[in-house]
Tab-separated table of N, CA and C in Angstrom:
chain	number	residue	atom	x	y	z
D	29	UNK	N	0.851	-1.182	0.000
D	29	UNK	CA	0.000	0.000	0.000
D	29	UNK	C	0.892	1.239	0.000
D	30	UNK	N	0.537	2.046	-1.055
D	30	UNK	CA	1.637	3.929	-1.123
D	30	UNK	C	1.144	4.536	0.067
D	31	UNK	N	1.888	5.259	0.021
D	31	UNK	CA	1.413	6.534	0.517
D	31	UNK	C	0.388	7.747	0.522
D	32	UNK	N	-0.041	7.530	-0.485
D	32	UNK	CA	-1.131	8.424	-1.249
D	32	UNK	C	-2.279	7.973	-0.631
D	33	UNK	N	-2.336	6.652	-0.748
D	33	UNK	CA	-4.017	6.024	-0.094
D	33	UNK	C	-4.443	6.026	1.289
D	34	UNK	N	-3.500	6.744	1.987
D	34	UNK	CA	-4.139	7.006	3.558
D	34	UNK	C	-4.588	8.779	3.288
D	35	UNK	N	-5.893	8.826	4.245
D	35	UNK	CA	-6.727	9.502	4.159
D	35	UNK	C	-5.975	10.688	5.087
D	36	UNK	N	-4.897	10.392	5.907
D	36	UNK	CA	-3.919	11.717	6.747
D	36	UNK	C	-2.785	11.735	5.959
D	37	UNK	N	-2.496	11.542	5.203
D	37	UNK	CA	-1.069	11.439	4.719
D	37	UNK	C	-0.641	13.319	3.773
D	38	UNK	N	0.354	13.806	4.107
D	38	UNK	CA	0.129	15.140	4.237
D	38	UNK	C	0.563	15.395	2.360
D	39	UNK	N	0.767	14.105	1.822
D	39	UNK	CA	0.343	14.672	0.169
D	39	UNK	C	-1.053	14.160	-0.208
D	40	UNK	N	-2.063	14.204	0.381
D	40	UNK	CA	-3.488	14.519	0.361
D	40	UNK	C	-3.680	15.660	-0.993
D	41	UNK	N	-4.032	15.771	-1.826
D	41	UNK	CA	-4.850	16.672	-2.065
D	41	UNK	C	-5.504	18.046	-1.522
D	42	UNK	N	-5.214	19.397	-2.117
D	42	UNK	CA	-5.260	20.677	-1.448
D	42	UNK	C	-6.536	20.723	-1.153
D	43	UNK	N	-7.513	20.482	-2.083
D	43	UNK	CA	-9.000	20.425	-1.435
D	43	UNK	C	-9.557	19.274	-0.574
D	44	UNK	N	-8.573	18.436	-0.101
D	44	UNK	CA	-8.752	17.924	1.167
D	44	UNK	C	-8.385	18.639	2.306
D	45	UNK	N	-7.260	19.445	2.305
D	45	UNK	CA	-6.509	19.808	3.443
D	45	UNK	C	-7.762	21.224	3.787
D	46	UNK	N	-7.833	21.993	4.822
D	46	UNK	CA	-8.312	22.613	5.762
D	46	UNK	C	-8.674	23.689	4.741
D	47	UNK	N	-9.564	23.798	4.522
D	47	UNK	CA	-9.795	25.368	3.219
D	47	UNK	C	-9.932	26.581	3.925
D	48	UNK	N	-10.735	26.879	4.721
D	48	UNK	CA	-10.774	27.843	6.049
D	48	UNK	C	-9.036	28.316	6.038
D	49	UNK	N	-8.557	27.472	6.629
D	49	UNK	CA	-7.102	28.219	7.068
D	49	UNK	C	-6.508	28.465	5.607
D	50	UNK	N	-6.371	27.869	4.796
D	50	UNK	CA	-5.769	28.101	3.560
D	50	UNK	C	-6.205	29.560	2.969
D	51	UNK	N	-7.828	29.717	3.199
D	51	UNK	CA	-8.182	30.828	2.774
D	51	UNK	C	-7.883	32.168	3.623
D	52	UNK	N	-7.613	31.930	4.913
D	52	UNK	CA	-7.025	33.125	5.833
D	52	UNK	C	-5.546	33.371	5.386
D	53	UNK	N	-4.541	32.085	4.645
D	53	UNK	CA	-3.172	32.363	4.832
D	53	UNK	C	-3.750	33.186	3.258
D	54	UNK	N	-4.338	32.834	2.351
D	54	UNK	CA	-4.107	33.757	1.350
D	54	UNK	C	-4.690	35.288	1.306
D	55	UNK	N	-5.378	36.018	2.340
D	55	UNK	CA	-5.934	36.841	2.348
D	55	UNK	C	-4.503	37.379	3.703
D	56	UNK	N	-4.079	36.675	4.389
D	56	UNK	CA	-2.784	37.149	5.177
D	56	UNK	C	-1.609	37.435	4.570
D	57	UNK	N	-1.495	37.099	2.970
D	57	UNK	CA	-0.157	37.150	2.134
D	57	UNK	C	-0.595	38.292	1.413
D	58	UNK	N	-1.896	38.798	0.934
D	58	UNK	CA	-2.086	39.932	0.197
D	58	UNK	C	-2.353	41.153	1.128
D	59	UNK	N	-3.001	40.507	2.471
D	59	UNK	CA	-2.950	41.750	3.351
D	59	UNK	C	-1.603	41.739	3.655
D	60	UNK	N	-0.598	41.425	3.714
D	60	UNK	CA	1.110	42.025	4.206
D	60	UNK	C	1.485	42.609	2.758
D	61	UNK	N	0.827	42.214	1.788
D	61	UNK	CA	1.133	42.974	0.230
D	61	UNK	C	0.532	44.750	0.384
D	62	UNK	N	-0.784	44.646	0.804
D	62	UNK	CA	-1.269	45.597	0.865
D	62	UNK	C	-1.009	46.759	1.830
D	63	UNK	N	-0.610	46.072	3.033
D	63	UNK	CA	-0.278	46.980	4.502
D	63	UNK	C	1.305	47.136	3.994
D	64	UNK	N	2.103	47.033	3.683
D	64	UNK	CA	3.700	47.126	2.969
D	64	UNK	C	3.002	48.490	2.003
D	65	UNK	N	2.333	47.954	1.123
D	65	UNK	CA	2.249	48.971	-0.159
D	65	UNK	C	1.864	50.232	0.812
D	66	UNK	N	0.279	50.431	1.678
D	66	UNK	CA	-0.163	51.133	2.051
D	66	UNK	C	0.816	52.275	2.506
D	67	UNK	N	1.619	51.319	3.380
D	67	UNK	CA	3.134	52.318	4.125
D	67	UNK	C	4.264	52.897	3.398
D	68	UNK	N	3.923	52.711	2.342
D	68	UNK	CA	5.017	52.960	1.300
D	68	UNK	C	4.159	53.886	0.525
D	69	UNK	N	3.107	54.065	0.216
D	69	UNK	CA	2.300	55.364	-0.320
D	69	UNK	C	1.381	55.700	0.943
D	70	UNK	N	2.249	56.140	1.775
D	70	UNK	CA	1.970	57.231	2.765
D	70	UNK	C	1.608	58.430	2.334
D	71	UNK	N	2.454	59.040	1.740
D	71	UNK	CA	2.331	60.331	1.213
D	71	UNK	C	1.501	60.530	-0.478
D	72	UNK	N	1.036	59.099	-0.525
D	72	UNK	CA	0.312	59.036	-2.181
D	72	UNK	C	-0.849	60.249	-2.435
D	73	UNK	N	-1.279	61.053	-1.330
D	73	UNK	CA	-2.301	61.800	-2.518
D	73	UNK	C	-1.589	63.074	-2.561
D	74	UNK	N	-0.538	63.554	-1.774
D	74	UNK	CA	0.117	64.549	-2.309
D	74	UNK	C	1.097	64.327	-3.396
D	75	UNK	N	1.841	63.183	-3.589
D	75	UNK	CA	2.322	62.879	-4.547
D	75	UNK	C	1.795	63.189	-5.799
D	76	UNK	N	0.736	62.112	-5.667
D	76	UNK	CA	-0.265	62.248	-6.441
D	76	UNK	C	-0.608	63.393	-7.107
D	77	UNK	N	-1.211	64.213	-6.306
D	77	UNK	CA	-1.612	65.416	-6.989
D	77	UNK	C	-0.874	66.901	-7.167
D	78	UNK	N	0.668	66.336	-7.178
D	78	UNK	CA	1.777	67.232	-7.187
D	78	UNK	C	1.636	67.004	-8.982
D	79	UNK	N	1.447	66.571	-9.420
D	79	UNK	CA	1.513	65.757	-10.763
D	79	UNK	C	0.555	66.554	-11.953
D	80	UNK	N	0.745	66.852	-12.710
D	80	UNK	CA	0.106	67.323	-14.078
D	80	UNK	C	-0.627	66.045	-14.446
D	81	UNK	N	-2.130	65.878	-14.435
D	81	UNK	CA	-3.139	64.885	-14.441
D	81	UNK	C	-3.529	64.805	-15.817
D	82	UNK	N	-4.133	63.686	-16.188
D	82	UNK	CA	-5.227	63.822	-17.575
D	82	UNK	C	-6.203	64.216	-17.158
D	83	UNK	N	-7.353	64.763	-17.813
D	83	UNK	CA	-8.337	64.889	-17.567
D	83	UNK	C	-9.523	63.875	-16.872
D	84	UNK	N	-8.962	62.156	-17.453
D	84	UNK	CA	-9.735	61.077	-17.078
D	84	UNK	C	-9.002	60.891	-15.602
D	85	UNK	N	-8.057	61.523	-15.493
D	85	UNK	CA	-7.680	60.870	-13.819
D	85	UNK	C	-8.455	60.985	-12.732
D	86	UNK	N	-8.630	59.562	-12.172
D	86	UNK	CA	-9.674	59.514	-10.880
D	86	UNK	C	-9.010	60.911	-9.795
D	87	UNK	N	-9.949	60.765	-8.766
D	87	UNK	CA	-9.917	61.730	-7.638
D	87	UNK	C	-9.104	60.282	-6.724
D	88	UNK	N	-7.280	61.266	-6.213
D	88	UNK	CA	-6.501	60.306	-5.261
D	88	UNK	C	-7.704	59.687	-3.976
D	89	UNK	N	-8.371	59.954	-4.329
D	89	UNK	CA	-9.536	59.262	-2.887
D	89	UNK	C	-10.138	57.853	-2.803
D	90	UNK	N	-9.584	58.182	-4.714
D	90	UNK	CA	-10.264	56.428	-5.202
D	90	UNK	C	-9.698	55.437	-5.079
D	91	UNK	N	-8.679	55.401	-4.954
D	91	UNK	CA	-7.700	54.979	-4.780
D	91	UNK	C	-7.573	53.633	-4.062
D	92	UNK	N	-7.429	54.237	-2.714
D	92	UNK	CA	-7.928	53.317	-1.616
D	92	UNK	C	-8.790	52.430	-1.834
D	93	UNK	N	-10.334	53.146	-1.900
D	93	UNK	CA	-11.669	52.038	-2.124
D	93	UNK	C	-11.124	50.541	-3.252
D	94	UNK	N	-10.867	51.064	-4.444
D	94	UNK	CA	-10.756	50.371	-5.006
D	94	UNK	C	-9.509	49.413	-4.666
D	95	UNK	N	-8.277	49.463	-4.442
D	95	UNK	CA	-7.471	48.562	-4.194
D	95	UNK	C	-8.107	47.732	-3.023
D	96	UNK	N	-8.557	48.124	-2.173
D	96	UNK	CA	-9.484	47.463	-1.112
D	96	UNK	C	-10.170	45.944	-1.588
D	97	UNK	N	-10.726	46.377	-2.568
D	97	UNK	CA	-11.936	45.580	-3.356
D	97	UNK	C	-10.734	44.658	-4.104
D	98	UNK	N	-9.718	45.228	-4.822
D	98	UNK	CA	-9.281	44.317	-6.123
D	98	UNK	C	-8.226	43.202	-5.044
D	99	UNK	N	-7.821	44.004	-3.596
D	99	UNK	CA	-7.136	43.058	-2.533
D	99	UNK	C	-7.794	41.623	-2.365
D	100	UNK	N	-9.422	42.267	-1.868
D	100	UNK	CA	-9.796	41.106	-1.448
D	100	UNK	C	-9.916	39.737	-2.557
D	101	UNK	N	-10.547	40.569	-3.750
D	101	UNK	CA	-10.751	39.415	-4.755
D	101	UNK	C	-9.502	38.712	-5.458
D	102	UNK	N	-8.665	39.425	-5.556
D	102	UNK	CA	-6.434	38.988	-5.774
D	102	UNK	C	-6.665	37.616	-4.692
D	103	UNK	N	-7.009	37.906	-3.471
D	103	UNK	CA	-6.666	37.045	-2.294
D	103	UNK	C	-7.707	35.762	-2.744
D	104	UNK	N	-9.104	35.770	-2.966
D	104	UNK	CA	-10.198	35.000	-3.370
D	104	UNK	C	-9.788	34.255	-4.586
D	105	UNK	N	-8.973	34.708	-5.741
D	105	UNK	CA	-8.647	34.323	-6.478
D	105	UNK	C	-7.764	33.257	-6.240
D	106	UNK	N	-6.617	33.118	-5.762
D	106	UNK	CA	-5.665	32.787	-5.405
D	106	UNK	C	-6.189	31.451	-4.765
D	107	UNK	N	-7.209	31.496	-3.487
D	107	UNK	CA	-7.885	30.649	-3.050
D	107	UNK	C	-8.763	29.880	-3.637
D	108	UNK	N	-9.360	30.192	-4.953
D	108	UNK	CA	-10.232	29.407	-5.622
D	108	UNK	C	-9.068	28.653	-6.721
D	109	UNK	N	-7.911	28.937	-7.091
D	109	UNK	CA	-7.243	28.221	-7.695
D	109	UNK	C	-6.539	27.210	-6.694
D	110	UNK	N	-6.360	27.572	-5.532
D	110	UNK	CA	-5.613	26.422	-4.918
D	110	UNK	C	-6.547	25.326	-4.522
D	111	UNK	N	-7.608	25.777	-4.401
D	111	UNK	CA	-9.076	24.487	-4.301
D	111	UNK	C	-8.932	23.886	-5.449
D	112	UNK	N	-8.551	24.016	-6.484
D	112	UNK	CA	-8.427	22.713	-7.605
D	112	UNK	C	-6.689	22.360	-7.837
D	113	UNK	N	-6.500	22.437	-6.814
D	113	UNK	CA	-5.206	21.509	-6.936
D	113	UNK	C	-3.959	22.152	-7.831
D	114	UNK	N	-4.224	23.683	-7.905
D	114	UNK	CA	-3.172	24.468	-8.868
D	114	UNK	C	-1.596	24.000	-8.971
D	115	UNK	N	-1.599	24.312	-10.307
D	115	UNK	CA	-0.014	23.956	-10.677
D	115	UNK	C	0.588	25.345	-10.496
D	116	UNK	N	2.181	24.651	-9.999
D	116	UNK	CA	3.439	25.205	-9.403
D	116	UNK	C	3.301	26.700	-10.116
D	117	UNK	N	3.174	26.259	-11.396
D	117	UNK	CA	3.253	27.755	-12.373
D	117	UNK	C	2.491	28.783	-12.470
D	118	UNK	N	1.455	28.641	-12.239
D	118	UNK	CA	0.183	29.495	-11.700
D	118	UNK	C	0.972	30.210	-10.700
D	119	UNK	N	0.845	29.442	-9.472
D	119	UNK	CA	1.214	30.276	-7.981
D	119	UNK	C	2.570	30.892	-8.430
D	120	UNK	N	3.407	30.941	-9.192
D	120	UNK	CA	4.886	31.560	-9.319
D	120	UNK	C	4.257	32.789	-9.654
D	121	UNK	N	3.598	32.681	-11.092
D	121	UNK	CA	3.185	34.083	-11.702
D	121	UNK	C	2.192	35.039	-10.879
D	122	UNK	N	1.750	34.395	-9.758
D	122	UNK	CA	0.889	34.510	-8.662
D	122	UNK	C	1.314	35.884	-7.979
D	123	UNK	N	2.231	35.069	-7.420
D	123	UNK	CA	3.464	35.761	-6.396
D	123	UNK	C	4.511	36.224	-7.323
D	124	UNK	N	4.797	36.543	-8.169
D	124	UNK	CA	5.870	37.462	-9.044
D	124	UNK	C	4.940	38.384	-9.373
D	125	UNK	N	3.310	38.488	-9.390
D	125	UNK	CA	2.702	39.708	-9.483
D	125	UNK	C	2.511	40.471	-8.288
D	126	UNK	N	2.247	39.686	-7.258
D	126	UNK	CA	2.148	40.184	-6.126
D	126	UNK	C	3.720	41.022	-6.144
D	127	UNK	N	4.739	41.076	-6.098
D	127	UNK	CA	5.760	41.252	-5.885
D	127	UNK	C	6.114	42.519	-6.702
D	128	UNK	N	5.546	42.914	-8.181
D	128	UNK	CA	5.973	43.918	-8.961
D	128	UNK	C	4.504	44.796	-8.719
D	129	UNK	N	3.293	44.162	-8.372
D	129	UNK	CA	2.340	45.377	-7.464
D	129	UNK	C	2.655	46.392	-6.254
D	130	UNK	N	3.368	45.479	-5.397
D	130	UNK	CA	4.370	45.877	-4.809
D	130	UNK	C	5.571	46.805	-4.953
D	131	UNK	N	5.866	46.745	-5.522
D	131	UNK	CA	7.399	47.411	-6.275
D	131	UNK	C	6.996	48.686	-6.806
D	132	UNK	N	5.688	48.628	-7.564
D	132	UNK	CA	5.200	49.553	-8.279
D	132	UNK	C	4.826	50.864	-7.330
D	133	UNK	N	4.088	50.743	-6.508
D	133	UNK	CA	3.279	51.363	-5.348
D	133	UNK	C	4.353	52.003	-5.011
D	134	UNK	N	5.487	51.096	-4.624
D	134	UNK	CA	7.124	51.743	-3.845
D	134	UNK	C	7.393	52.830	-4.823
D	135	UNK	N	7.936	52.259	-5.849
D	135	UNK	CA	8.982	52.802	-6.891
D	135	UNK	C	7.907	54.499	-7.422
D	136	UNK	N	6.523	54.275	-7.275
D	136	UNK	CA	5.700	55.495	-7.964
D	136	UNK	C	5.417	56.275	-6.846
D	137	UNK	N	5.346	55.910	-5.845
D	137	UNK	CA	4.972	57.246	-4.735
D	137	UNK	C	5.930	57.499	-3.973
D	138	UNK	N	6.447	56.214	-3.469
D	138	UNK	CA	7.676	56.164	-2.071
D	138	UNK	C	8.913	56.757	-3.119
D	139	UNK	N	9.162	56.420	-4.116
D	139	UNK	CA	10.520	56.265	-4.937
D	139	UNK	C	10.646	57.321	-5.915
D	140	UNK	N	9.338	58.113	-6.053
D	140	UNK	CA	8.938	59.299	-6.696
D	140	UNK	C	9.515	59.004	-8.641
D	141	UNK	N	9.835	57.784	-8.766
D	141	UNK	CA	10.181	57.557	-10.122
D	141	UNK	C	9.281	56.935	-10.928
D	142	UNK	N	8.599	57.383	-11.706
D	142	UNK	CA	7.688	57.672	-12.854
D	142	UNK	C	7.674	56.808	-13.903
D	143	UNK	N	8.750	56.612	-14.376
D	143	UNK	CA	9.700	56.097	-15.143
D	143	UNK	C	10.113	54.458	-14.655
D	144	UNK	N	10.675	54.254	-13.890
D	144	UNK	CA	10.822	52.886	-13.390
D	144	UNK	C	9.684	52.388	-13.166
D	145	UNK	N	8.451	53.147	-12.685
D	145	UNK	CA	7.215	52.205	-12.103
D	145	UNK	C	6.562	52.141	-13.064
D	146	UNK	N	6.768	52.588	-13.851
D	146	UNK	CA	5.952	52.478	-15.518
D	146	UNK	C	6.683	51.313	-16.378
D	147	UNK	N	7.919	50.936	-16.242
D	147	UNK	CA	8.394	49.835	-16.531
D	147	UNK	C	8.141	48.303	-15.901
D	148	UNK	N	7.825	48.631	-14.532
D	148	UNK	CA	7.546	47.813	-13.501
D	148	UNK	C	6.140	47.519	-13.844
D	149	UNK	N	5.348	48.146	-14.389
D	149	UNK	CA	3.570	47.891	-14.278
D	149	UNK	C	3.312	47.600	-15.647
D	150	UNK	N	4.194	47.690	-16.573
D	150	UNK	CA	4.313	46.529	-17.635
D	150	UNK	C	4.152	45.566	-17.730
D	151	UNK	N	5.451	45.143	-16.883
D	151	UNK	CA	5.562	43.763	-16.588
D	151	UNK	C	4.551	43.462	-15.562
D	152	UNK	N	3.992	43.755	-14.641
D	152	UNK	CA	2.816	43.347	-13.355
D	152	UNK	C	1.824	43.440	-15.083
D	153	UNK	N	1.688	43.956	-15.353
D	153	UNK	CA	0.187	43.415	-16.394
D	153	UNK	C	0.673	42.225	-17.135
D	154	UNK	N	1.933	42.424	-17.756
D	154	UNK	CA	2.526	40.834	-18.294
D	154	UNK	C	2.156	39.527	-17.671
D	155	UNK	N	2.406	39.913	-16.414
D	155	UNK	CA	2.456	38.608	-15.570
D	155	UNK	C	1.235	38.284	-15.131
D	156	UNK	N	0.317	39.322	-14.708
D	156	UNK	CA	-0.895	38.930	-14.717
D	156	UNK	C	-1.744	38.175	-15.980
D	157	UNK	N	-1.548	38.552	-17.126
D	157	UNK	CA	-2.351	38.241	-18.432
D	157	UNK	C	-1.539	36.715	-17.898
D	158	UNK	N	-0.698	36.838	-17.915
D	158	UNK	CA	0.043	35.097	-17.772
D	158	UNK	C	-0.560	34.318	-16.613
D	159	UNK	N	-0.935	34.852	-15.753
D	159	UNK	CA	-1.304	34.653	-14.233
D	159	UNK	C	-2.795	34.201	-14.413
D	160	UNK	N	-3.967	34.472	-15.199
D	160	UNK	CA	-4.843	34.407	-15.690
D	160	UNK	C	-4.931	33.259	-16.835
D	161	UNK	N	-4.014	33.272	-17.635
D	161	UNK	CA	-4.174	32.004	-18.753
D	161	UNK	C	-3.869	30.689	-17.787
D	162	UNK	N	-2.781	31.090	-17.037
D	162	UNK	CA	-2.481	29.279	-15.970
D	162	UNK	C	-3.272	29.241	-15.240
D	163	UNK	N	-4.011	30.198	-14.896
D	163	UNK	CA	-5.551	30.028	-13.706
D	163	UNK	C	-6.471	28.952	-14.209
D	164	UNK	N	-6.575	29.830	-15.686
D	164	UNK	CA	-7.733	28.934	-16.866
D	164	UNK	C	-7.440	27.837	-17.116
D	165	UNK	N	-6.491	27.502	-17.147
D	165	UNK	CA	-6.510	26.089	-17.030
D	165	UNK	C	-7.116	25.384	-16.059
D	166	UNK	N	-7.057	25.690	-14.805
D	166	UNK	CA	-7.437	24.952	-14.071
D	166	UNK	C	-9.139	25.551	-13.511
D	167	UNK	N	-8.816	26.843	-13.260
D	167	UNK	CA	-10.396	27.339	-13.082
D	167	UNK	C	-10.843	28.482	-13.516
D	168	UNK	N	-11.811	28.312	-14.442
D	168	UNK	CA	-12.425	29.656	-15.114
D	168	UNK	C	-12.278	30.595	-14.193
D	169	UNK	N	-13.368	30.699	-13.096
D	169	UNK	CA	-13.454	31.415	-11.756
D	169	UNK	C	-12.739	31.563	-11.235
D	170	UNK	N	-11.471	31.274	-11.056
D	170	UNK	CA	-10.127	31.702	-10.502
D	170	UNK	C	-9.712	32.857	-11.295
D	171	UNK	N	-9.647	32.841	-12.594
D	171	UNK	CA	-9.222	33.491	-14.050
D	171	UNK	C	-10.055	34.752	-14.139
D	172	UNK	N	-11.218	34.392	-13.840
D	172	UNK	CA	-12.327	35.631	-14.505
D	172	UNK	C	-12.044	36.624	-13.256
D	173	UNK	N	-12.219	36.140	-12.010
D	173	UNK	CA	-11.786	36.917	-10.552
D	173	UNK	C	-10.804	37.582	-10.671
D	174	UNK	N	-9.859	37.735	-11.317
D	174	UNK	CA	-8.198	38.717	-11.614
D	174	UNK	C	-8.896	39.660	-13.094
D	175	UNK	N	-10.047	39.676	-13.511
D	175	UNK	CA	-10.029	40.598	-15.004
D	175	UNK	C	-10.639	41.785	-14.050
D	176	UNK	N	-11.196	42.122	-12.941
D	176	UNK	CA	-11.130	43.129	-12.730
D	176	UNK	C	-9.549	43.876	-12.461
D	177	UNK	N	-9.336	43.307	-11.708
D	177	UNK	CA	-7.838	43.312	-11.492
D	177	UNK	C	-6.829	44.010	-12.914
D	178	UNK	N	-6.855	43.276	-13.780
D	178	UNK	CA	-6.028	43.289	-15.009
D	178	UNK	C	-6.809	44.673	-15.348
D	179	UNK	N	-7.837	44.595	-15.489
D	179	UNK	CA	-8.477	46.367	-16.384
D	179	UNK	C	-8.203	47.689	-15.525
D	180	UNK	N	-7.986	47.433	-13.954
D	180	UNK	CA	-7.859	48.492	-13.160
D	180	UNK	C	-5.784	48.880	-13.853
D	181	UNK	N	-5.722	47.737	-13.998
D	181	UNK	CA	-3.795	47.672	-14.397
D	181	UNK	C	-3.419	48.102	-15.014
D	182	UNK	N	-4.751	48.135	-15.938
D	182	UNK	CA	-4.450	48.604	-17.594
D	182	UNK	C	-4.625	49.994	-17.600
D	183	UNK	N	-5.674	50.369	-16.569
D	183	UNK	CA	-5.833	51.747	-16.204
D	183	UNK	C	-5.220	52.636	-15.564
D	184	UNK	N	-4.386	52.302	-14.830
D	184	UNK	CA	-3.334	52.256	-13.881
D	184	UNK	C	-2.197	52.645	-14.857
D	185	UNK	N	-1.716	51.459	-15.799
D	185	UNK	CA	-0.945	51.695	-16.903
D	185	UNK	C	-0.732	53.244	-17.603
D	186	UNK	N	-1.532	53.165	-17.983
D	186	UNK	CA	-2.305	54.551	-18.938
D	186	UNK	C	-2.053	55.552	-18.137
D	187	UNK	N	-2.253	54.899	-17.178
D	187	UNK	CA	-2.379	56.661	-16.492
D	187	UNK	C	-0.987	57.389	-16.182
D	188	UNK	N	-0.326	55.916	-15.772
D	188	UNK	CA	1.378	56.317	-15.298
D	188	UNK	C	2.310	56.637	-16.719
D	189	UNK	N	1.573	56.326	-17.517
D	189	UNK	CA	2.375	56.628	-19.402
D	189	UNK	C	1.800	58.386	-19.161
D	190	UNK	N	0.799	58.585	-19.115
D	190	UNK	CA	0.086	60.178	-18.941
D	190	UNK	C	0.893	61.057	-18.361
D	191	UNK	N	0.792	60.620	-17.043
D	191	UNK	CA	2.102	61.168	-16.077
D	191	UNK	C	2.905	61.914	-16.464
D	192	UNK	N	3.659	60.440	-17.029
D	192	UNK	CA	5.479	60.799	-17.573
D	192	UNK	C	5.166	61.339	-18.699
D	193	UNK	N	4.257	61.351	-19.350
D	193	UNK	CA	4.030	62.582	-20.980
D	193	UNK	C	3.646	63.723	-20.665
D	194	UNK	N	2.934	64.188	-19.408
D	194	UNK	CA	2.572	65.540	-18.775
D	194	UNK	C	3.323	66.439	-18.135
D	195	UNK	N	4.256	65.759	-17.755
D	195	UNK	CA	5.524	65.909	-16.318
D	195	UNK	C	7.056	65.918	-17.146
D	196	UNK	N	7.340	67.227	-16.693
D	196	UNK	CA	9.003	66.596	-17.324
D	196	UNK	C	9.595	66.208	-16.032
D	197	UNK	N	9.881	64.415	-16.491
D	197	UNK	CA	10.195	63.827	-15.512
D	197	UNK	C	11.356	63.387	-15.857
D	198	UNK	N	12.625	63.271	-15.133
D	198	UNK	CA	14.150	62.752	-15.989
D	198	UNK	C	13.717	61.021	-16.268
C-alpha cells in the first residue's frame, strides 16, 4: 500500500486539506502585500496630486476604495485556484505579481520615479495576463476573478504613461 491512499497522509490533495485556514493564509499574504504597499504610499495623494493629471484621472480618494476591493478578490482568487489543486506555475506568476504590485506602489509614490514604475507595471500586467491564462486552465473562476484586477492595471498603466508625458520627468 503507497502513501497516497491514507486519508492523513500530508500529500493529500489541497482540497482535502483545511480550506478555512488556507483561505485566511491567502488573504494574510495579500494583506502584508497591501499593509507594505499602504506604508510605502503614505504620502500618495500629495504625490499624487503634485503631478500634471489627464483629464480622465480619478480623484486620489479612489484609490484606496478600489485597491481594497481588487485586494480582497487577488486574495479569493488565489484561493479558488488552490481548491483545484493548482499547478506550481500558476502560484509563481501569482506571487511574481504580487511582488511587482508591490514594487510599483514603492517605486511610484515612495521612490517618486515615474519612469521605473511604468516599466515595472508593464511587466505586473505581463504577468498577470500570464497569471490568468495558468488560472484557466485549471479554473475559469479563478481566471475571470483577476479581469477586474487586469483592467484596473491597464488603467493604472495609462495613467502612469500620462504622467510621464505631462511631467518633465528625468
Amino acid at each position: 500500500m503507497d502513501g497516497a491512499s491514507h486519508g492523513g497522509d500530508v500529500t493529500a490533495p489541497t482540497h482535502r486539506r483545511n480550506p478555512w485556514l488556507m483561505l485566511a493564509v491567502f488573504f494574510g499574504l495579500v494583506g502584508v502585500i497591501a499593509l507594505v504597499g499602504a506604508l510605502a504610499a503614505t504620502t500618495a495623494p500629495d504625490a499624487y496630486n503634485r503631478y500634471a493629471l489627464p483629464e480622465w484621472a480619478p480623484p486620489s480618494s479612489l484609490f484606496s476604495p478600489v485597491w481594497t476591493v481588487l485586494y480582497v478578490v487577488l486574495a479569493f482568487a488565489g484561493w479558488v485556484y488552490w481548491r483545484t489543486d493548482g499547478e506550481n506555475q500558476g502560484f509563481a506568476a501569482y506571487g511574481i505579481g504580487l511582488l511587482f504590485n508591490l514594487m510599483w506602489i514603492s517605486l511610484f509614490f515612495a521612490g517618486g520615479s515615474t519612469q521605473v514604475a511604468c516599466v515595472d507595471i508593464v511587466l505586473l500586467d505581463f504577468t498577470v495576463i500570464v497569471t490568468i491564462a495558468l488560472f484557466y486552465r485549471r479554473s475559469r473562476t479563478a481566471a475571470l476573478l483577476l479581469l477586474p484586477y487586469l483592467a484596473w492595471l491597464l488603467y493604472t498603466t495609462a495613467l502612469n504613461v500620462a504622467i510621464i508625458a505631462l511631467n518633465d520627468v528625468p
